[in-house]
Amino acid sequence: MADSDSEAEVTFESADEGDEGEVVEEVTEEKVTNEEKDTAESDSSQPQDHESTTEHSAQDDAAAKSSRTEGSVDESRTKAEDEMEETDGGKQDDENSGEHTEGSVNKTERTAASDKAGDVKDMVQTDDGNEAEGTPGDEKEQEEPEGEEIVNRGAPVTETEDTESNAKAGGAPQNASAAPASGGGSWGWGGWGTSLLSSAAATVTKVSDNVGKGLTHVLENVETSLGVLKPEELREIEKQEAEKKAKEKEEQSSQPKEGDQETQEGDSRQDESEGKEKEEKEEKEEKEEKEKAGAGIGGFFSSGASVFTSAMGKTVTGGLDALEMLGRKTMDILQEGDPRLEKKKGMVIPKRDKTNLSDVLKQAKKDADEEATRRQEEEEHQKYNYSFLFDQYQGLAHLEALEMLCNQSETKVQSSISIVTDEKLDELKTELLEVRDAFQLEDLDAVDEDTASDQDFVNVITELLFSLSVAATPNKLQRVQKETRDWLANHITQLKGDGDEEDKDKADIKEVHAKAMQTLAELTARTIEQFHKVAELMLLGQETEQAKAKSPVERATTLSKLASILSAEVSSVATKFCELLSSMGDQGSEEVNTIITNIYLEASNSASYIQDAFQLLLPIMQDIVVTTLNSAEEEAS
Amino acid sequence: MSYAYLFKYIIIGDTGVGKSCLLLQFTDKRFQPVHDLTIGVEFGARMINIDGKQIKLQIWDTAGQESFRSITRSYYRGAAGALLVYDITRRDTFNHLTTWLEDARQHSSSNMVIMLIGNKSDLEARRDVKKEEGEAFAREHGLIFMETSAKTAANVEEAFINTAKEIYQKIQEGVFDINNEANGIKLGPQHNTVNPAQPSGDRGQQGGQGCC
């Protein structure tokens, strides 16, 4: 604000600079005359030129002060306001002091316009011997707020001016409400200020309109309040003082008319220089005011009042002009390269529909959390998911590979049968059927007893594999089986040790469930892998002497045994897990029962996988039969 | 784990070129200098992400020994991608490429994406096959080419993932019929919750189809 103030000042200053010097000089002259009263008339008639017109009309102290104010208005509208204050105080000045003041003002005006008000005050204070000490202090107090108000809002300024003019006019205080009314800012300047940016589009025009309207209002207010005195004590005192002075200067009552005319002239000139239509209006209204004031109170008084009012009006106009200027400039700068202020609007007013960064981040975090939770659940679920675990142990892959071998062998057998001669066909068919019959799973219960101990299981498997004349060793199967048995044994002893704790049971039940699923899946997968390897090796090693030593039917029987043992092992493991579980929890516990059911279900799945894999071996075995037969034939021939 | 697609890969090539090591490096991110001879086929699986889609790679690591050729041939079927591996320090493995390629082309889908891999690139001092030769072979036969090192893991990820990208692109172009499992591509279930009883049943059916 301060910056713009000074800017405005500078602008005005430069605009009026040419006239300034003269004005001041004349002002000085005139004031001297006016204030001295005697010479006032003759002096005042002389200078009719320039902006000083208003000042010419001024005959009393108040007028003199306002003339000073006028000068400052030319240079700096804001400062003018300060000076107005000063002027109020300045009423108390002697005429002599007025002279001095003028002189000093004269000098200061030329140098620094912004300092002018302060200088004047200083001069007033120092030169005026009679000056009441309290007044300058008041002035200073009022100085800053006043200045700010002018820039910020038009309304308060007007108010002050109104009251001041009232005070100066010395008119009867009739319309106390006038000031507050005008000060209420009913024409929405406050709103105008804040909504400046948002009402971007035709703002410039609006601004000027507003200013115009505002001006009218101001003038109206000034008008209405002219005959009015605001019953504020401070003003009252000032008024009284003003009245005293007015009485002293009653003789000069003849001057007002001249003054009026001069004022008009001066005003119009100023208008020319400033090029503002509004001021013309103002002028007229000022005249009206003066007339009114004159009618209401004595001629002299009215003249004084009118002068002051005109000064006030100008001040107001000046203030408003400064504001308008500010507004225009601001808008110009704002609209530079952004004609409809779209960009700046976007900058100032946050767009609601656009998602901001924090929202995006929040959403991302939420998604990540959900994903993590989902994964965790999935992983948790997978611990108990037999199918997943089975796939994890490549059970499905081995099954698929075995199936491919099976398909290949099947095709081979089919084609062989079609080629074979009739007499050979019977022989072949018999052997193929024998092999097929051999591919029946033995009674599981019978085998179960044989695999009671760990060592038996491994021995039996190894033995069977050896009898298949295959180099495959059941390393993986053995490892799984051993691990499982060890684990079970550990847990059973553990259970006997501290099976009382409920919490531990809970955790253990889950653990046992997971372990059971994992064991079943791994055992099944390894079994299928074993079958797969056996199939590969049998197909690969058909030509070896070892292979020939055993008939396909014998091998088939061995494979059946192997399958039975492996199936039995799976069900045995399942049973052991279930026993462990039931010994852990209450028999009636739903959770335990559900898990036990689940384990038995998956155990039966395992058994069916193993049987399926086993059945896939049949075509391979038959393939071997055919190949063996063919090779035997070749040998024979 | 849920996935959008499952691609079946097959790794082929002479014995000792480092097929199993490549797989181990890709799935487990580790290197094992001494590896047992692969019997028939071994498996590995890993999830990768292409274009924000989860793709499960089911990798069939075949035995490179000549004796297993008859068996491994039967595994070519239904592979979407093949990694044809040779050893840059052994020219004979490079010379056998043509045979491997013929085998692969004969027993697999014509759309199968084949990536030629010159492995053991860490053994630069013992290099026997120039990179340019590999590039030329790949260009000639329409393969993608890369030199990798299963030991240092150089280009291992890239080899598997670039193959997957190529397959994925072919899917986008509509070259692959994703509903035909013979192409080696399966649409993933939302969650891999296959009814345990079901797959075996399916397999039985497939077996029936295969024999006809």
PDB file of C-alpha atoms in Angstrom, chain A residues 186-370:
ATOM      1  CA  SER A 186     -23.157   1.252   1.607  1.00  0.00           C
ATOM      2  CA  TRP A 187     -21.940   1.598  -1.933  1.00  0.00           C
ATOM      3  CA  GLY A 188     -19.742  -1.349  -1.383  1.00  0.00           C
ATOM      4  CA  TRP A 189     -16.267  -0.015  -1.820  1.00  0.00           C
ATOM      5  CA  GLY A 190     -14.918  -2.423   0.676  1.00  0.00           C
ATOM      6  CA  GLY A 191     -16.392  -5.228  -1.340  1.00  0.00           C
ATOM      7  CA  TRP A 192     -15.085  -3.655  -4.473  1.00  0.00           C
ATOM      8  CA  GLY A 193     -11.606  -3.747  -3.111  1.00  0.00           C
ATOM      9  CA  THR A 194     -11.621  -7.395  -2.200  1.00  0.00           C
ATOM     10  CA  SER A 195     -13.556  -8.592  -5.183  1.00  0.00           C
ATOM     11  CA  LEU A 196     -11.194  -6.769  -7.459  1.00  0.00           C
ATOM     12  CA  LEU A 197      -9.583  -9.894  -8.741  1.00  0.00           C
ATOM     13  CA  SER A 198     -12.561 -12.137  -8.936  1.00  0.00           C
ATOM     14  CA  SER A 199     -14.604  -9.727 -10.967  1.00  0.00           C
ATOM     15  CA  ALA A 200     -11.794  -9.602 -13.403  1.00  0.00           C
ATOM     16  CA  ALA A 201     -13.471  -9.258 -16.742  1.00  0.00           C
ATOM     17  CA  ALA A 202     -14.717  -5.729 -17.134  1.00  0.00           C
ATOM     18  CA  THR A 203     -13.105  -4.507 -14.032  1.00  0.00           C
ATOM     19  CA  VAL A 204     -11.521  -1.424 -15.390  1.00  0.00           C
ATOM     20  CA  THR A 205     -14.812   0.006 -16.479  1.00  0.00           C
ATOM     21  CA  LYS A 206     -16.404  -1.089 -13.297  1.00  0.00           C
ATOM     22  CA  VAL A 207     -13.701   0.515 -11.339  1.00  0.00           C
ATOM     23  CA  SER A 208     -14.244   3.822 -12.983  1.00  0.00           C
ATOM     24  CA  ASP A 209     -17.973   3.431 -12.671  1.00  0.00           C
ATOM     25  CA  ASN A 210     -17.632   2.652  -9.063  1.00  0.00           C
ATOM     26  CA  VAL A 211     -15.377   5.556  -8.540  1.00  0.00           C
ATOM     27  CA  GLY A 212     -17.845   7.765 -10.331  1.00  0.00           C
ATOM     28  CA  LYS A 213     -20.689   6.538  -8.261  1.00  0.00           C
ATOM     29  CA  GLY A 214     -18.609   6.751  -5.205  1.00  0.00           C
ATOM     30  CA  LEU A 215     -17.835  10.307  -5.991  1.00  0.00           C
ATOM     31  CA  THR A 216     -21.424  11.199  -6.392  1.00  0.00           C
ATOM     32  CA  HIS A 217     -22.132   9.626  -3.106  1.00  0.00           C
ATOM     33  CA  VAL A 218     -19.350  11.423  -1.488  1.00  0.00           C
ATOM     34  CA  LEU A 219     -20.584  14.668  -2.767  1.00  0.00           C
ATOM     35  CA  GLU A 220     -24.093  13.935  -1.766  1.00  0.00           C
ATOM     36  CA  ASN A 221     -22.930  13.098   1.625  1.00  0.00           C
ATOM     37  CA  VAL A 222     -20.920  16.203   1.823  1.00  0.00           C
ATOM     38  CA  GLU A 223     -23.958  18.084   0.738  1.00  0.00           C
ATOM     39  CA  THR A 224     -26.306  16.594   3.195  1.00  0.00           C
ATOM     40  CA  SER A 225     -23.930  16.809   6.010  1.00  0.00           C
ATOM     41  CA  LEU A 226     -23.025  20.365   5.333  1.00  0.00           C
ATOM     42  CA  GLY A 227     -25.656  21.792   7.515  1.00  0.00           C
ATOM     43  CA  VAL A 228     -24.948  19.105   9.966  1.00  0.00           C
ATOM     44  CA  LEU A 229     -22.569  18.779  12.774  1.00  0.00           C
ATOM     45  CA  LYS A 230     -21.552  15.514  14.140  1.00  0.00           C
ATOM     46  CA  PRO A 231     -21.760  15.682  17.870  1.00  0.00           C
ATOM     47  CA  GLU A 232     -18.303  14.483  18.553  1.00  0.00           C
ATOM     48  CA  GLU A 233     -16.562  16.275  21.265  1.00  0.00           C
ATOM     49  CA  LEU A 234     -13.331  16.685  19.485  1.00  0.00           C
ATOM     50  CA  ARG A 235     -15.026  18.218  16.550  1.00  0.00           C
ATOM     51  CA  GLU A 236     -17.087  20.321  18.818  1.00  0.00           C
ATOM     52  CA  ILE A 237     -14.067  21.911  20.311  1.00  0.00           C
ATOM     53  CA  GLU A 238     -12.626  22.550  16.964  1.00  0.00           C
ATOM     54  CA  LYS A 239     -15.852  23.980  15.844  1.00  0.00           C
ATOM     55  CA  GLN A 240     -15.973  26.381  18.659  1.00  0.00           C
ATOM     56  CA  GLU A 241     -12.562  27.561  17.940  1.00  0.00           C
ATOM     57  CA  ALA A 242     -13.432  27.901  14.338  1.00  0.00           C
ATOM     58  CA  GLU A 243     -16.456  29.914  15.264  1.00  0.00           C
ATOM     59  CA  LYS A 244     -14.386  32.251  17.294  1.00  0.00           C
ATOM     60  CA  LYS A 245     -12.163  32.885  14.394  1.00  0.00           C
ATOM     61  CA  ALA A 246     -15.105  33.175  12.126  1.00  0.00           C
ATOM     62  CA  LYS A 247     -16.517  35.922  14.263  1.00  0.00           C
ATOM     63  CA  GLU A 248     -13.313  37.775  14.094  1.00  0.00           C
ATOM     64  CA  LYS A 249     -13.369  37.620  10.394  1.00  0.00           C
ATOM     65  CA  GLU A 250     -16.978  38.472   9.909  1.00  0.00           C
ATOM     66  CA  GLU A 251     -16.102  41.695   8.163  1.00  0.00           C
ATOM     67  CA  GLN A 252     -14.774  39.847   5.256  1.00  0.00           C
ATOM     68  CA  SER A 253     -18.171  38.405   4.536  1.00  0.00           C
ATOM     69  CA  SER A 254     -18.296  40.261   1.259  1.00  0.00           C
ATOM     70  CA  GLN A 255     -15.523  38.187  -0.163  1.00  0.00           C
ATOM     71  CA  PRO A 256     -17.160  34.835  -0.456  1.00  0.00           C
ATOM     72  CA  LYS A 257     -18.778  35.599  -3.813  1.00  0.00           C
ATOM     73  CA  GLU A 258     -15.518  36.485  -5.342  1.00  0.00           C
ATOM     74  CA  GLY A 259     -14.009  33.528  -3.758  1.00  0.00           C
ATOM     75  CA  ASP A 260     -16.680  31.348  -5.173  1.00  0.00           C
ATOM     76  CA  GLN A 261     -16.057  32.558  -8.639  1.00  0.00           C
ATOM     77  CA  GLU A 262     -12.423  32.119  -8.284  1.00  0.00           C
ATOM     78  CA  THR A 263     -12.923  28.715  -6.940  1.00  0.00           C
ATOM     79  CA  GLN A 264     -14.894  27.851  -9.962  1.00  0.00           C
ATOM     80  CA  GLU A 265     -12.233  29.095 -12.249  1.00  0.00           C
ATOM     81  CA  GLY A 266      -9.555  27.319 -10.398  1.00  0.00           C
ATOM     82  CA  ASP A 267     -11.521  24.199 -10.351  1.00  0.00           C
ATOM     83  CA  SER A 268     -12.138  24.209 -14.016  1.00  0.00           C
ATOM     84  CA  ARG A 269      -8.498  24.708 -14.652  1.00  0.00           C
ATOM     85  CA  GLN A 270      -7.648  21.881 -12.491  1.00  0.00           C
ATOM     86  CA  ASP A 271     -10.162  19.835 -14.330  1.00  0.00           C
ATOM     87  CA  GLU A 272      -8.437  20.657 -17.533  1.00  0.00           C
ATOM     88  CA  SER A 273      -5.132  19.577 -16.212  1.00  0.00           C
ATOM     89  CA  GLU A 274      -6.480  16.443 -14.745  1.00  0.00           C
ATOM     90  CA  GLY A 275      -9.017  15.745 -17.423  1.00  0.00           C
ATOM     91  CA  LYS A 276     -11.641  14.453 -15.108  1.00  0.00           C
ATOM     92  CA  GLU A 277     -15.287  14.999 -15.763  1.00  0.00           C
ATOM     93  CA  LYS A 278     -16.195  14.077 -12.290  1.00  0.00           C
ATOM     94  CA  GLU A 279     -14.704  17.134 -10.945  1.00  0.00           C
ATOM     95  CA  GLU A 280     -17.034  19.247 -12.921  1.00  0.00           C
ATOM     96  CA  LYS A 281     -19.912  17.576 -11.239  1.00  0.00           C
ATOM     97  CA  GLU A 282     -18.209  18.024  -8.019  1.00  0.00           C
ATOM     98  CA  GLU A 283     -17.807  21.648  -8.719  1.00  0.00           C
ATOM     99  CA  LYS A 284     -21.453  22.187  -9.290  1.00  0.00           C
ATOM    100  CA  GLU A 285     -22.281  20.358  -6.195  1.00  0.00           C
ATOM    101  CA  GLU A 286     -19.759  22.328  -4.334  1.00  0.00           C
ATOM    102  CA  LYS A 287     -21.456  25.446  -5.434  1.00  0.00           C
ATOM    103  CA  GLU A 288     -24.705  24.124  -4.262  1.00  0.00           C
ATOM    104  CA  GLU A 289     -23.182  23.279  -1.008  1.00  0.00           C
ATOM    105  CA  LYS A 290     -21.859  26.710  -0.643  1.00  0.00           C
ATOM    106  CA  GLU A 291     -25.146  28.227  -1.433  1.00  0.00           C
ATOM    107  CA  LYS A 292     -26.833  26.071   1.058  1.00  0.00           C
ATOM    108  CA  ALA A 293     -24.302  26.775   3.656  1.00  0.00           C
ATOM    109  CA  GLY A 294     -24.532  30.411   2.928  1.00  0.00           C
ATOM    110  CA  ALA A 295     -28.275  30.399   3.283  1.00  0.00           C
ATOM    111  CA  GLY A 296     -28.143  28.463   6.491  1.00  0.00           C
ATOM    112  CA  ILE A 297     -25.634  30.552   8.340  1.00  0.00           C
ATOM    113  CA  GLY A 298     -24.076  33.867   7.755  1.00  0.00           C
ATOM    114  CA  GLY A 299     -22.655  34.759   4.380  1.00  0.00           C
ATOM    115  CA  PHE A 300     -19.184  34.868   5.692  1.00  0.00           C
ATOM    116  CA  PHE A 301     -19.630  31.636   7.369  1.00  0.00           C
ATOM    117  CA  SER A 302     -21.068  30.050   4.368  1.00  0.00           C
ATOM    118  CA  SER A 303     -18.264  31.318   2.270  1.00  0.00           C
ATOM    119  CA  GLY A 304     -15.808  29.785   4.642  1.00  0.00           C
ATOM    120  CA  ALA A 305     -17.752  26.638   4.660  1.00  0.00           C
ATOM    121  CA  SER A 306     -18.062  26.549   0.954  1.00  0.00           C
ATOM    122  CA  VAL A 307     -14.388  27.050   0.506  1.00  0.00           C
ATOM    123  CA  PHE A 308     -13.707  24.341   2.862  1.00  0.00           C
ATOM    124  CA  THR A 309     -16.251  22.086   1.303  1.00  0.00           C
ATOM    125  CA  SER A 310     -14.804  22.645  -2.077  1.00  0.00           C
ATOM    126  CA  ALA A 311     -11.441  21.820  -0.673  1.00  0.00           C
ATOM    127  CA  MET A 312     -12.870  18.789   0.893  1.00  0.00           C
ATOM    128  CA  GLY A 313     -14.552  17.798  -2.267  1.00  0.00           C
ATOM    129  CA  LYS A 314     -11.351  18.154  -4.121  1.00  0.00           C
ATOM    130  CA  THR A 315      -9.558  16.233  -1.513  1.00  0.00           C
ATOM    131  CA  VAL A 316     -12.074  13.505  -1.771  1.00  0.00           C
ATOM    132  CA  THR A 317     -11.903  13.594  -5.496  1.00  0.00           C
ATOM    133  CA  GLY A 318      -8.195  13.547  -5.257  1.00  0.00           C
ATOM    134  CA  GLY A 319      -8.312  10.592  -2.940  1.00  0.00           C
ATOM    135  CA  LEU A 320     -10.705   8.840  -5.216  1.00  0.00           C
ATOM    136  CA  ASP A 321      -8.667   9.696  -8.237  1.00  0.00           C
ATOM    137  CA  ALA A 322      -5.662   8.261  -6.575  1.00  0.00           C
ATOM    138  CA  LEU A 323      -7.633   5.165  -5.814  1.00  0.00           C
ATOM    139  CA  GLU A 324      -8.909   4.912  -9.318  1.00  0.00           C
ATOM    140  CA  MET A 325      -5.449   5.432 -10.618  1.00  0.00           C
ATOM    141  CA  LEU A 326      -4.232   2.705  -8.362  1.00  0.00           C
ATOM    142  CA  GLY A 327      -6.981   0.433  -9.452  1.00  0.00           C
ATOM    143  CA  ARG A 328      -6.332   1.033 -13.109  1.00  0.00           C
ATOM    144  CA  LYS A 329      -2.667   0.500 -12.749  1.00  0.00           C
ATOM    145  CA  THR A 330      -3.155  -2.651 -10.757  1.00  0.00           C
ATOM    146  CA  MET A 331      -5.535  -4.006 -13.325  1.00  0.00           C
ATOM    147  CA  ASP A 332      -3.209  -3.098 -16.139  1.00  0.00           C
ATOM    148  CA  ILE A 333      -0.382  -4.956 -14.500  1.00  0.00           C
ATOM    149  CA  LEU A 334      -2.560  -7.873 -13.625  1.00  0.00           C
ATOM    150  CA  GLN A 335      -4.004  -8.127 -17.084  1.00  0.00           C
ATOM    151  CA  GLU A 336      -0.681  -7.921 -18.800  1.00  0.00           C
ATOM    152  CA  GLY A 337      -0.564 -10.984 -21.036  1.00  0.00           C
ATOM    153  CA  ASP A 338      -3.625 -12.329 -19.309  1.00  0.00           C
ATOM    154  CA  PRO A 339      -6.529 -10.383 -20.723  1.00  0.00           C
ATOM    155  CA  ARG A 340      -9.348 -12.072 -18.884  1.00  0.00           C
ATOM    156  CA  LEU A 341      -7.278 -12.768 -15.819  1.00  0.00           C
ATOM    157  CA  GLU A 342      -7.880 -16.460 -16.244  1.00  0.00           C
ATOM    158  CA  LYS A 343      -4.437 -17.424 -15.078  1.00  0.00           C
ATOM    159  CA  LYS A 344      -4.364 -15.121 -12.118  1.00  0.00           C
ATOM    160  CA  LYS A 345      -7.812 -16.180 -11.126  1.00  0.00           C
ATOM    161  CA  GLY A 346      -6.618 -19.731 -11.115  1.00  0.00           C
ATOM    162  CA  MET A 347      -3.672 -18.707  -9.003  1.00  0.00           C
ATOM    163  CA  VAL A 348      -5.654 -16.797  -6.460  1.00  0.00           C
ATOM    164  CA  ILE A 349      -8.755 -18.944  -6.306  1.00  0.00           C
ATOM    165  CA  PRO A 350      -7.854 -22.598  -5.782  1.00  0.00           C
ATOM    166  CA  LYS A 351      -9.752 -24.851  -8.120  1.00  0.00           C
ATOM    167  CA  ARG A 352     -11.895 -27.357  -6.315  1.00  0.00           C
ATOM    168  CA  ASP A 353     -12.234 -29.977  -8.988  1.00  0.00           C
ATOM    169  CA  LYS A 354      -8.527 -30.398  -9.453  1.00  0.00           C
ATOM    170  CA  THR A 355      -7.073 -33.034  -7.163  1.00  0.00           C
ATOM    171  CA  ASN A 356      -4.166 -31.709  -5.233  1.00  0.00           C
ATOM    172  CA  LEU A 357      -0.965 -33.482  -4.369  1.00  0.00           C
ATOM    173  CA  SER A 358      -1.914 -34.487  -0.880  1.00  0.00           C
ATOM    174  CA  ASP A 359      -5.075 -36.128  -2.170  1.00  0.00           C
ATOM    175  CA  VAL A 360      -3.102 -38.046  -4.743  1.00  0.00           C
ATOM    176  CA  LEU A 361      -0.622 -39.127  -2.131  1.00  0.00           C
ATOM    177  CA  LYS A 362      -3.360 -40.135   0.254  1.00  0.00           C
ATOM    178  CA  GLN A 363      -5.002 -42.179  -2.457  1.00  0.00           C
ATOM    179  CA  ALA A 364      -1.715 -43.788  -3.398  1.00  0.00           C
ATOM    180  CA  LYS A 365      -1.034 -44.705   0.193  1.00  0.00           C
ATOM    181  CA  LYS A 366      -4.504 -46.125   0.559  1.00  0.00           C
ATOM    182  CA  ASP A 367      -4.079 -48.198  -2.564  1.00  0.00           C
ATOM    183  CA  ALA A 368      -0.712 -49.447  -1.432  1.00  0.00           C
ATOM    184  CA  ASP A 369      -2.123 -50.383   1.950  1.00  0.00           C
ATOM    185  CA  GLU A 370      -5.001 -52.212   0.369  1.00  0.00           C
TER     186      GLU A 370
END
